[in-house]
XYZ file of C-alpha atoms in Angstrom:
742
model
C -40.488 -127.965 244.645
C -37.524 -126.537 246.708
C -37.682 -122.971 247.172
C -34.826 -120.696 247.430
C -34.953 -119.124 251.043
C -32.702 -116.062 250.833
C -30.779 -114.399 247.733
C -27.328 -113.009 248.336
C -26.949 -109.943 251.009
C -24.534 -108.097 249.084
C -24.738 -107.135 245.306
C -22.644 -109.094 243.360
C -20.958 -108.711 239.609
C -23.843 -109.620 237.296
C -21.482 -112.092 235.089
C -18.872 -114.470 236.339
C -16.910 -116.804 233.972
C -16.720 -119.794 235.759
C -14.612 -121.804 233.069
C -14.414 -119.386 230.214
C -14.760 -115.562 229.143
C -17.751 -116.463 227.248
C -19.587 -118.399 229.891
C -21.795 -116.223 231.793
C -23.943 -117.305 234.701
C -26.513 -114.894 236.593
C -29.395 -115.200 238.908
C -32.227 -112.973 237.719
C -35.564 -112.003 239.171
C -38.499 -113.047 237.032
C -41.829 -111.167 237.309
C -44.902 -112.583 235.582
C -44.964 -116.204 236.619
C -48.280 -117.173 238.304
C -48.023 -121.319 238.969
C -45.471 -123.716 238.916
C -46.099 -124.630 235.230
C -44.660 -121.089 234.243
C -41.235 -122.094 235.708
C -41.168 -125.296 233.526
C -42.475 -123.147 230.219
C -39.510 -121.065 230.791
C -36.799 -123.842 231.230
C -38.153 -125.708 228.308
C -38.219 -122.610 226.005
C -34.973 -121.319 226.996
C -33.168 -124.656 227.104
C -34.001 -124.592 223.159
C -31.507 -122.083 222.593
C -28.024 -123.017 221.846
C -25.356 -122.911 224.779
C -28.132 -121.975 227.383
C -28.896 -123.941 230.745
C -31.901 -122.349 232.580
C -33.366 -123.722 235.952
C -36.165 -121.552 237.397
C -37.351 -121.402 240.573
C -41.075 -120.517 240.779
C -41.165 -120.480 244.550
C -38.302 -117.924 244.555
C -39.361 -116.102 241.476
C -35.355 -116.471 240.201
C -33.867 -117.626 236.966
C -30.624 -119.447 237.326
C -29.475 -118.668 234.018
C -26.162 -119.944 232.541
C -25.136 -119.287 228.988
C -22.481 -119.288 226.465
C -22.408 -115.755 224.675
C -20.823 -117.309 221.618
C -23.609 -119.294 220.960
C -26.495 -117.295 222.287
C -26.225 -113.698 222.984
C -27.949 -111.996 225.950
C -30.498 -110.008 223.662
C -31.669 -113.100 222.297
C -32.620 -114.743 225.529
C -34.491 -111.206 226.547
C -36.278 -111.575 223.283
C -37.488 -115.030 224.284
C -38.702 -114.093 227.688
C -40.376 -111.074 226.341
C -42.450 -113.680 223.858
C -43.327 -115.676 226.608
C -44.746 -112.572 228.811
C -42.168 -112.653 231.575
C -39.853 -109.704 232.615
C -36.316 -110.367 233.644
C -35.105 -107.818 235.849
C -31.558 -107.818 234.612
C -30.703 -104.542 236.798
C -30.743 -106.919 239.523
C -29.085 -109.707 238.452
C -26.609 -110.997 240.806
C -23.566 -113.758 240.881
C -24.640 -117.024 242.567
C -22.769 -120.414 242.717
C -25.138 -123.075 241.625
C -25.929 -125.076 245.029
C -27.129 -128.853 244.739
C -30.782 -128.412 245.849
C -31.163 -125.762 243.065
C -30.273 -128.152 240.490
C -32.600 -130.934 242.028
C -35.591 -128.851 241.243
C -35.308 -129.877 237.582
C -35.720 -133.788 238.725
C -38.716 -132.992 240.430
C -40.904 -131.591 237.484
C -43.497 -133.227 235.848
C -42.421 -133.947 232.243
C -46.297 -134.810 231.289
C -47.270 -131.412 232.379
C -44.321 -129.895 230.575
C -45.856 -131.521 227.265
C -49.494 -130.421 228.033
C -48.248 -126.901 228.951
C -46.127 -126.790 225.710
C -49.035 -127.829 223.717
C -51.625 -125.735 225.439
C -48.963 -122.467 225.132
C -48.522 -123.216 221.136
C -52.374 -123.290 220.801
C -52.587 -120.045 222.652
C -50.228 -118.441 220.213
C -51.875 -120.018 217.297
C -55.493 -120.142 217.263
C -55.600 -121.341 213.893
C -53.687 -124.437 214.710
C -56.412 -125.105 217.477
C -59.365 -124.850 214.983
C -57.808 -127.163 212.216
C -57.055 -129.820 215.123
C -60.706 -129.484 216.208
C -61.364 -130.145 212.487
C -59.284 -132.909 212.556
C -61.183 -134.313 215.519
C -64.523 -133.980 213.677
C -63.169 -135.611 210.715
C -62.088 -138.771 212.821
C -65.695 -138.880 214.356
C -67.179 -138.735 211.105
C -65.307 -141.685 209.809
C -66.095 -143.388 213.036
C -69.867 -142.569 212.799
C -69.632 -143.877 208.949
C -68.536 -147.403 209.976
C -71.732 -147.780 212.067
C -73.805 -148.246 208.985
C -75.964 -146.275 206.491
C -78.360 -145.402 208.988
C -75.745 -143.045 210.346
C -75.242 -141.242 206.832
C -76.849 -137.989 207.854
C -74.746 -137.588 211.215
C -71.511 -138.665 209.093
C -71.897 -136.054 206.598
C -72.824 -133.326 209.266
C -69.467 -134.196 210.842
C -67.564 -134.344 207.734
C -68.944 -130.801 206.577
C -68.234 -129.431 210.305
C -64.674 -131.029 209.709
C -64.391 -129.088 206.067
C -65.605 -125.741 207.668
C -62.862 -125.900 210.527
C -60.291 -126.830 208.553
C -60.847 -124.578 205.630
C -61.725 -121.490 207.840
C -58.989 -119.348 206.470
C -57.931 -120.925 203.085
C -61.698 -121.071 201.974
C -62.125 -117.306 201.844
C -58.682 -116.779 200.037
C -59.699 -119.425 197.443
C -63.476 -117.585 197.110
C -61.627 -114.265 196.609
C -59.502 -115.910 193.791
C -62.818 -117.195 192.322
C -64.263 -113.682 192.382
C -61.332 -112.345 190.582
C -61.735 -115.234 187.972
C -58.358 -116.727 188.570
C -57.166 -119.741 189.425
C -54.723 -120.870 192.019
C -53.549 -123.482 194.328
C -56.030 -123.078 197.137
C -59.023 -123.196 194.447
C -57.245 -126.411 193.216
C -57.331 -128.198 196.764
C -61.087 -126.952 197.083
C -62.048 -128.734 193.648
C -60.387 -131.637 194.482
C -62.073 -131.830 198.060
C -65.495 -131.270 196.278
C -64.978 -133.518 193.817
C -64.239 -136.336 196.265
C -67.137 -135.556 198.200
C -69.453 -135.656 195.021
C -68.176 -139.106 194.696
C -69.177 -140.373 198.095
C -65.602 -140.218 199.176
C -66.481 -137.513 202.037
C -63.579 -138.796 204.475
C -61.123 -138.298 201.550
C -62.236 -134.757 200.579
C -62.221 -133.871 204.559
C -58.749 -135.561 204.667
C -57.538 -133.286 201.993
C -59.178 -129.976 203.476
C -57.422 -130.987 206.924
C -54.044 -131.839 205.645
C -54.119 -128.414 203.267
C -55.081 -126.452 206.371
C -52.653 -128.336 208.902
C -49.935 -127.623 206.223
C -50.849 -124.055 205.842
C -50.785 -123.511 209.491
C -47.586 -125.470 209.788
C -46.278 -123.200 207.143
C -47.107 -120.187 208.811
C -45.548 -120.797 212.090
C -42.399 -122.506 210.362
C -41.697 -119.112 208.492
C -42.829 -116.966 211.349
C -39.467 -118.248 212.733
C -37.563 -116.829 210.095
C -39.586 -113.337 210.151
C -38.841 -113.565 213.946
C -35.441 -113.467 213.417
C -35.630 -110.682 211.522
C -38.429 -108.816 213.907
C -35.927 -109.450 216.835
C -33.827 -106.364 215.416
C -36.930 -103.791 216.086
C -37.900 -105.611 219.343
C -34.594 -104.862 220.819
C -35.117 -100.942 220.462
C -36.474 -99.284 223.456
C -39.622 -97.170 223.656
C -38.090 -94.677 226.030
C -35.049 -93.245 227.619
C -33.706 -91.662 230.504
C -32.381 -88.193 229.351
C -29.918 -86.411 231.587
C -30.880 -82.745 232.734
C -28.364 -80.160 233.379
C -28.688 -79.993 237.108
C -28.011 -83.975 237.245
C -31.687 -85.393 237.289
C -32.904 -87.765 234.849
C -36.257 -87.374 233.104
C -37.744 -90.757 231.142
C -38.914 -89.628 227.664
C -40.279 -91.579 224.161
C -37.269 -92.128 221.940
C -39.228 -90.022 219.431
C -38.367 -87.079 221.575
C -34.486 -87.940 221.537
C -32.112 -85.038 219.723
C -28.833 -85.186 218.444
C -26.687 -83.934 221.437
C -28.868 -84.897 223.916
C -27.046 -86.836 227.211
C -28.871 -90.128 227.837
C -28.382 -92.435 231.098
C -27.917 -96.005 230.486
C -28.062 -98.329 233.558
C -26.491 -102.048 233.734
C -28.355 -104.401 231.661
C -30.488 -101.852 229.885
C -30.699 -101.145 226.090
C -29.388 -97.953 224.428
C -31.919 -96.095 223.181
C -30.222 -94.412 219.967
C -27.381 -94.296 217.957
C -24.616 -92.425 220.256
C -21.125 -92.061 221.242
C -19.990 -92.744 224.889
C -19.734 -89.375 226.658
C -18.946 -90.890 230.194
C -18.063 -93.992 231.579
C -16.642 -97.395 230.200
C -18.825 -100.918 229.695
C -19.007 -103.792 227.568
C -21.853 -103.846 225.280
C -23.453 -106.807 223.744
C -24.020 -105.621 219.810
C -24.814 -109.216 218.578
C -28.141 -108.043 217.219
C -26.514 -105.367 215.022
C -23.338 -106.523 214.220
C -23.143 -110.206 215.074
C -20.267 -110.193 217.547
C -20.582 -113.040 219.956
C -18.637 -111.381 222.606
C -19.528 -107.989 224.295
C -17.138 -105.126 223.047
C -15.652 -102.897 225.546
C -16.632 -99.266 224.929
C -14.927 -96.133 226.197
C -15.331 -92.339 225.818
C -15.604 -91.479 222.172
C -16.631 -94.949 220.862
C -19.651 -95.282 218.898
C -23.105 -97.015 220.119
C -25.860 -98.745 218.113
C -29.465 -98.128 219.161
C -31.090 -101.568 220.533
C -27.818 -102.920 221.657
C -27.485 -103.906 225.366
C -24.996 -102.546 228.045
C -23.725 -105.566 230.003
C -21.503 -103.808 232.235
C -21.294 -100.401 234.196
C -23.346 -97.138 233.960
C -22.704 -95.115 230.926
C -23.537 -91.635 230.034
C -24.076 -91.097 226.135
C -24.514 -88.248 223.619
C -27.008 -89.236 220.811
C -25.853 -88.793 217.373
C -29.299 -89.504 215.408
C -32.850 -89.434 216.097
C -34.471 -92.799 216.630
C -35.795 -92.774 213.160
C -32.713 -92.460 211.463
C -30.833 -95.218 213.631
C -28.623 -97.978 212.465
C -31.145 -100.381 213.792
C -34.080 -98.348 211.943
C -31.957 -98.333 208.783
C -31.266 -101.973 209.106
C -35.117 -102.782 209.900
C -36.207 -100.738 206.907
C -33.578 -102.416 204.634
C -34.694 -105.566 205.511
C -38.504 -104.941 204.711
C -37.364 -103.882 201.287
C -34.989 -106.684 200.777
C -37.962 -109.089 201.365
C -39.903 -107.625 198.633
C -37.165 -107.876 196.069
C -37.485 -111.297 194.184
C -34.814 -113.474 193.109
C -34.551 -114.703 189.367
C -35.461 -118.219 190.390
C -38.114 -117.053 192.278
C -39.638 -114.776 189.804
C -39.036 -117.843 187.125
C -41.132 -120.223 189.774
C -43.927 -117.657 189.581
C -44.029 -117.069 185.886
C -44.309 -120.992 185.776
C -47.111 -121.085 188.158
C -48.904 -118.311 186.258
C -49.559 -120.799 183.396
C -49.004 -124.122 185.211
C -52.245 -123.660 187.332
C -54.832 -123.444 184.414
C -52.870 -125.956 182.435
C -53.525 -128.547 185.402
C -57.471 -127.639 185.438
C -57.568 -128.172 181.680
C -55.679 -131.468 181.984
C -58.184 -132.379 184.690
C -61.104 -131.625 182.783
C -59.590 -133.973 180.131
C -59.092 -136.695 182.419
C -62.891 -136.145 183.662
C -64.556 -136.130 180.341
C -61.938 -137.939 177.422
C -62.053 -141.661 178.827
C -65.793 -141.960 179.255
C -66.584 -139.871 176.020
C -64.201 -142.707 174.433
C -65.767 -145.273 176.334
C -62.372 -146.485 178.055
C -63.495 -145.813 181.395
C -66.419 -145.300 183.782
C -67.529 -141.669 184.513
C -67.098 -142.132 188.177
C -63.929 -143.840 188.139
C -62.604 -141.030 185.538
C -63.674 -138.403 188.092
C -61.804 -140.055 190.957
C -58.737 -140.328 188.867
C -58.809 -136.866 187.964
C -59.282 -135.486 191.564
C -56.174 -137.722 192.685
C -54.221 -135.772 189.450
C -55.560 -132.544 190.403
C -54.076 -132.848 194.022
C -50.949 -134.409 193.039
C -50.554 -131.551 190.724
C -50.823 -128.828 192.670
C -47.635 -126.658 192.741
C -47.817 -125.515 196.476
C -44.142 -126.788 197.351
C -43.120 -125.426 194.130
C -44.687 -122.111 194.976
C -43.023 -121.973 198.688
C -39.830 -123.490 198.373
C -37.672 -120.836 196.805
C -39.310 -117.733 198.877
C -39.051 -119.610 202.073
C -35.349 -120.290 201.354
C -34.862 -117.055 200.838
C -36.578 -115.440 203.620
C -34.558 -117.814 205.988
C -31.257 -116.916 204.421
C -32.011 -113.132 204.918
C -32.964 -113.856 208.475
C -29.893 -116.014 209.093
C -27.844 -113.447 207.708
C -29.367 -110.648 209.643
C -28.489 -112.637 212.923
C -24.971 -112.792 211.733
C -24.544 -108.999 211.268
C -24.956 -108.998 207.472
C -27.655 -107.216 205.786
C -28.466 -108.724 202.310
C -30.864 -106.399 200.151
C -32.891 -109.139 198.425
C -32.646 -112.292 196.909
C -31.140 -111.306 193.904
C -28.183 -110.289 196.030
C -27.863 -113.724 197.504
C -27.845 -115.265 194.104
C -25.074 -112.988 192.904
C -23.142 -114.130 196.379
C -23.063 -117.599 195.300
C -21.634 -116.838 191.974
C -18.894 -114.795 193.300
C -15.501 -115.727 191.851
C -12.796 -112.796 193.036
C -13.119 -110.335 195.642
C -11.703 -106.395 195.707
C -11.060 -104.352 198.588
C -10.388 -100.620 199.208
C -7.342 -100.203 201.543
C -8.022 -97.204 204.132
C -10.954 -98.148 206.700
C -11.877 -101.492 204.854
C -8.769 -103.612 205.253
C -7.248 -101.236 207.560
C -8.950 -99.859 210.833
C -8.235 -96.078 209.392
C -6.548 -94.975 212.461
C -3.004 -94.243 212.360
C -0.823 -95.840 215.162
C 3.122 -95.029 215.884
C 4.807 -98.330 215.047
C 8.628 -97.434 215.628
C 10.365 -94.803 217.443
C 14.138 -94.772 216.486
C 16.194 -92.228 218.288
C 19.366 -91.202 216.580
C 22.828 -91.566 218.682
C 22.728 -89.412 221.647
C 18.956 -89.372 222.147
C 16.388 -91.713 224.138
C 13.340 -92.652 222.929
C 11.461 -90.717 226.113
C 13.353 -87.683 225.101
C 12.690 -87.783 221.444
C 8.971 -88.650 222.087
C 8.665 -85.703 224.505
C 10.112 -83.276 222.345
C 8.120 -84.198 219.346
C 4.915 -84.280 221.260
C 5.729 -80.515 222.338
C 5.364 -79.462 218.770
C 2.881 -81.739 217.640
C 0.202 -81.308 220.613
C -1.366 -77.928 218.992
C -1.633 -79.523 215.318
C -4.852 -81.462 214.250
C -3.390 -83.574 211.617
C -4.141 -87.402 211.709
C -0.251 -87.780 212.286
C -0.335 -85.563 215.195
C -3.174 -87.336 216.445
C -1.342 -90.614 216.812
C 1.728 -89.233 217.970
C -0.213 -87.768 221.047
C -2.519 -91.221 221.567
C 1.015 -92.984 221.796
C 2.563 -90.918 224.166
C -0.155 -91.116 226.446
C -0.013 -94.852 226.356
C 3.450 -94.167 227.206
C 2.803 -92.057 230.166
C 5.005 -89.507 228.819
C 4.161 -85.675 229.716
C 4.593 -83.670 226.667
C 7.268 -80.729 227.239
C 6.331 -76.932 226.657
C 6.953 -75.573 223.096
C 6.984 -72.029 222.088
C 6.807 -69.959 218.829
C 5.309 -73.219 217.084
C 4.709 -72.155 213.470
C 4.975 -73.834 209.887
C 7.930 -73.500 207.742
C 7.850 -74.700 204.018
C 10.305 -77.520 203.679
C 10.478 -78.035 207.272
C 7.319 -78.734 208.408
C 6.216 -77.581 212.268
C 9.131 -75.786 214.132
C 9.304 -74.238 217.460
C 11.252 -73.715 220.850
C 11.278 -76.463 223.243
C 13.405 -75.753 226.633
C 15.792 -73.330 224.831
C 16.408 -75.855 222.022
C 14.851 -75.075 217.952
C 12.852 -78.271 217.207
C 11.867 -79.123 213.528
C 9.290 -81.649 213.020
C 8.430 -82.883 209.287
C 8.933 -85.733 206.863
C 11.331 -88.694 207.239
C 13.644 -86.693 204.738
C 14.541 -84.453 207.205
C 16.914 -86.871 209.046
C 17.852 -88.807 205.647
C 21.567 -87.397 206.031
C 22.124 -89.319 209.474
C 24.133 -92.682 208.813
C 22.319 -94.498 211.794
C 18.814 -93.478 210.625
C 19.301 -93.834 207.100
C 18.728 -97.431 206.819
C 15.463 -97.586 208.754
C 14.326 -94.740 206.734
C 14.549 -96.395 203.947
C 13.253 -99.892 204.979
C 10.118 -98.316 206.893
C 9.523 -96.160 203.774
C 9.531 -99.204 201.502
C 7.313 -101.038 203.924
C 4.753 -98.199 203.310
C 4.995 -96.521 206.657
C 4.328 -92.820 207.319
C 7.597 -91.049 208.579
C 8.250 -88.254 210.924
C 11.849 -86.752 211.118
C 12.502 -84.907 214.075
C 15.724 -82.122 213.949
C 16.795 -80.800 217.238
C 19.395 -77.455 216.782
C 20.058 -78.822 213.338
C 20.973 -82.126 214.463
C 18.968 -85.381 213.235
C 17.230 -86.476 216.748
C 15.237 -89.399 215.509
C 12.594 -90.871 213.548
C 9.155 -91.846 214.049
C 7.052 -94.468 211.834
C 3.366 -94.659 211.919
C 1.037 -97.175 209.926
C -2.812 -97.317 209.751
C -2.985 -101.133 211.097
C -4.750 -104.130 209.319
C -8.050 -104.944 210.888
C -8.049 -108.022 213.153
C -10.394 -109.959 210.918
C -7.721 -109.834 207.739
C -6.402 -112.551 209.485
C -6.758 -115.696 207.591
C -8.953 -113.854 205.275
C -7.485 -115.168 202.279
C -7.419 -118.934 203.276
C -11.471 -118.536 204.081
C -12.370 -117.232 200.944
C -10.458 -119.949 199.076
C -12.630 -122.199 200.943
C -15.670 -120.561 200.135
C -14.772 -120.689 196.567
C -13.309 -117.106 195.916
C -9.718 -117.780 194.637
C -8.753 -114.485 193.512
C -8.178 -111.308 195.904
C -7.499 -107.645 195.086
C -6.768 -104.265 196.598
C -7.699 -101.483 194.532
C -6.688 -98.086 196.538
C -6.041 -94.404 195.869
C -3.067 -94.824 198.004
C 0.627 -94.608 196.683
C 1.688 -97.957 195.362
C 4.067 -98.753 198.066
C 1.753 -98.456 200.835
C -0.860 -100.525 199.013
C 1.801 -103.258 198.324
C 3.034 -103.183 201.832
C -0.574 -103.867 203.293
C -1.344 -106.228 200.863
C 1.542 -108.397 201.951
C 0.326 -108.181 205.531
C -3.231 -108.983 204.509
C -2.258 -111.910 202.051
C -4.048 -110.109 199.123
C -2.734 -111.384 195.844
C -2.850 -108.281 193.561
C -2.209 -105.012 194.797
C -2.986 -101.647 192.631
C -2.539 -97.847 193.828
C -2.931 -94.714 192.755
C -6.629 -95.374 191.198
C -8.683 -92.583 190.671
C -12.887 -93.679 191.423
C -13.143 -94.217 187.341
C -10.018 -96.263 187.264
C -11.367 -98.418 189.542
C -14.319 -98.975 187.538
C -12.016 -100.042 184.621
C -10.321 -102.568 186.838
C -13.535 -103.769 188.051
C -14.532 -104.490 184.323
C -11.128 -106.103 183.395
C -11.205 -108.605 186.614
C -14.617 -109.347 185.507
C -13.659 -110.445 182.187
C -10.753 -112.434 183.235
C -11.926 -113.947 186.449
C -15.701 -113.934 186.487
C -18.417 -112.447 188.710
C -16.370 -110.010 191.404
C -17.334 -108.436 194.662
C -16.126 -104.964 195.904
C -15.702 -103.868 199.707
C -15.458 -100.359 200.574
C -16.391 -97.994 202.842
C -15.780 -94.418 201.621
C -18.065 -91.806 199.595
C -15.508 -92.399 196.897
C -16.236 -96.128 196.857
C -20.054 -95.816 196.079
C -19.380 -96.078 191.954
C -17.355 -99.048 192.719
C -19.568 -100.749 194.846
C -22.364 -100.058 192.303
C -20.372 -101.315 189.266
C -19.409 -104.538 190.951
C -21.164 -107.777 190.439
C -21.854 -107.428 194.139
C -20.974 -104.308 196.554
C -20.175 -104.657 200.193
C -20.144 -101.876 202.525
C -18.407 -101.529 205.957
C -21.696 -100.723 208.232
C -19.776 -99.989 211.467
C -17.540 -97.428 210.256
C -18.556 -96.916 206.275
C -20.142 -93.693 204.635
C -24.083 -93.328 204.170
C -23.224 -93.360 200.569
C -21.144 -96.589 200.581
C -24.294 -98.351 202.800
C -27.024 -97.133 200.338
C -25.332 -98.205 197.430
C -24.198 -101.639 198.371
C -26.097 -104.788 198.000
C -24.409 -106.313 201.119
C -23.835 -104.438 204.569
C -21.200 -105.728 207.144
C -22.768 -104.058 210.067
C -19.806 -104.610 212.438
C -17.342 -104.340 209.680
C -16.052 -107.951 210.388
C -14.353 -109.051 207.070
C -14.564 -112.679 208.134
C -18.211 -112.533 207.822
C -17.699 -112.189 203.977
C -16.481 -115.970 203.537
C -19.365 -116.831 206.001
C -21.945 -115.035 204.160
C -20.909 -116.552 200.775
C -20.852 -120.078 202.315
C -24.627 -119.165 203.343
C -25.289 -117.900 199.991
C -24.246 -121.159 198.363
C -25.957 -123.476 201.233
C -29.157 -121.440 200.239
C -28.505 -122.320 196.497
C -28.049 -126.111 197.345
C -31.520 -125.863 199.575
C -33.379 -124.031 196.837
C -32.294 -126.673 194.325
C -33.343 -129.586 196.834
C -36.540 -127.916 197.376
C -37.248 -127.631 193.393
C -36.308 -131.173 192.964
C -38.423 -132.298 195.838
C -41.352 -130.224 194.399
C -41.204 -131.140 190.743
C -40.112 -134.774 191.633
C -43.550 -135.091 193.580
C -45.526 -133.595 190.650
C -43.739 -135.354 187.861
C -43.936 -139.001 189.604
C -47.257 -138.694 191.579
C -49.628 -136.966 189.005
C -48.961 -139.054 186.143
C -49.445 -142.518 188.519
C -52.839 -140.627 189.862
C -54.175 -140.124 186.168
C -53.604 -143.896 185.530
C -55.433 -145.220 188.792
C -52.012 -146.077 190.538
C -52.188 -143.391 193.460
C -55.277 -143.047 195.405
C -56.524 -139.585 196.371
C -55.772 -140.305 199.909
C -52.184 -141.120 199.090
C -51.849 -138.013 196.589
C -53.075 -135.772 199.456
C -50.336 -137.192 201.913
C -47.503 -136.716 199.306
C -48.650 -133.540 198.188
C -49.215 -131.820 201.663
C -45.829 -134.001 202.650
C -43.505 -132.155 199.962
C -44.805 -128.970 201.138
C -43.972 -129.523 204.820
C -40.616 -130.859 203.870
C -39.347 -128.022 201.797
C -40.438 -125.388 204.624
C -38.420 -127.621 207.082
C -35.805 -127.870 204.594
C -35.463 -124.200 204.242
C -35.407 -123.410 207.877
C -32.048 -125.435 208.003
C -30.756 -122.012 206.706
C -31.595 -120.326 210.016
C -29.146 -122.868 211.953
C -26.282 -121.521 209.609
C -23.365 -120.187 212.008
C -20.020 -118.906 211.708
């Protein structure tokens, strides 16, 4: 294999964008490789991730990583490497153009070794699979020995017995526990069928049943483990230690449990953020995909919020912790998902109720098939027993029992990976039935931050003069309008003038003296008499803007208009909701009607209703439900809690929402991205289709194969294959939900 002789001497930027801002190319030192096969294992595993092209050089101990951040965020790659047992030194990552000799190393790899290495790795991770496969080898040996003649009978039965022990090493104990509790379940049904086959001299068929049942159980465990790992990745990204900054500038490494709100922490490039925090110093791009589902890193500056477990992909940051580790956003998500997995959907509860009386019914029917035909003289006892065992196998409801919970688990996992927290299977079911959506305004459809949109000076004044004088009066105020004005002049690079004798005057707003002039800053009506400003005053007022009028020496000087801007994710939201099957949209807000109607036009919301008290929102939701059908409500504030609880499905804005809204809601949008709503509705409807398909497969197999087996048209071996095959099919069908991307 070609070794990389040297690495670049000068540190370079860790990320390059060769063809797109979403494409990252990195050279990463990789610790833990002990043979060329390790490099092959890394490449093979990472290549399975969407948009990832890895090339690992064992001799150099380096990983050349090219990946599309929109398809596979960096934390996902880190998690995959961690699971493989290798440590990627991202703090030493460097930019490197891909040389031809580096790429050529892939062509020299032995694909056979790849396959062997991959199989060995799987068996190491899943020892139960190795034991079951060993039982399969013993089954084959027993069958071959049986073909040698009757003299080899004892050896045949010993091998088949050993096979049965290996293939049922886990399921046997569960069946025994069930029997001790005087209960009947699927495991017990399988052992009854296997013992019955063996009693008829059909040892190979009985052992085959146990082998396929054991193999199916292990495969089911591995497959569902993929769904669970998608959820476990959330907690896996939370670091265990942090670098706390001391007053003298030194840092000390401490466990995250010792972090207290207010502590200053140092976050190096390509390190994970240890606690929910705000940026205290520095600026960097942070990959939040594991929390919010955002595919592209978000630039964070002083004052911006950070989530524990997200990754700093740019420069050094000093952050200030806002929560203890146990109350971080990541920890709350993990607890909520764990709780969600315990909440059963109505379909799941129905299948469990059916299974409770169905399994005893199958045993009764099996007993009837064993004893009735011989008693009636229509069938030999051995034939009746064989048919009954085939019926028992075919009628086992394994696929029926696993189909719905597997689909729910995969859907919840897919939602979590997409930045949406679903609180249980019932929420998923109700999502699929939504016909209308209602939204709060401020902080939900809007950013919740006022912004200066228009600066209109009167005749004889310039825009710069108007802003300079206005900011002189406003800079001492803590009102949100004042904050917006000060932010605007900072962006414009304007230095406020010096104001004196600033005080509040009823009917005028804030007044003061600026460079010898008397200045009043207040509501827009202060300049209503100016003929040049009156038309703009009316137009902007009708558009729902907040207005500031400025008067200098009793002369109208100008008008400032401010607005709470819509979230970028509102663009095209109406069309996306319609495509997801939600045709009707409403805005229910406590703001005045003019502002609500103006924002509804900008966000393309069909119905706008303002000046609503919390109890009035509840009434409107009931009316919408009666008129349109199931309705969802999206909100972020404390006052939205009752409406979120009253709606058929409540959505909370996780990034900026209050704790009350997040706790009350059934669905939490962790990044506050409204575009996730039509996506999650589509996922829910896809999950409903998959569940229906799984039920059809499970019930179809039972309803067709079981009667045929009872009539003698389905041999026991075929019944075994169809039964276990249907179970594997429904699990694989459920795993399709993990591939649901926006």
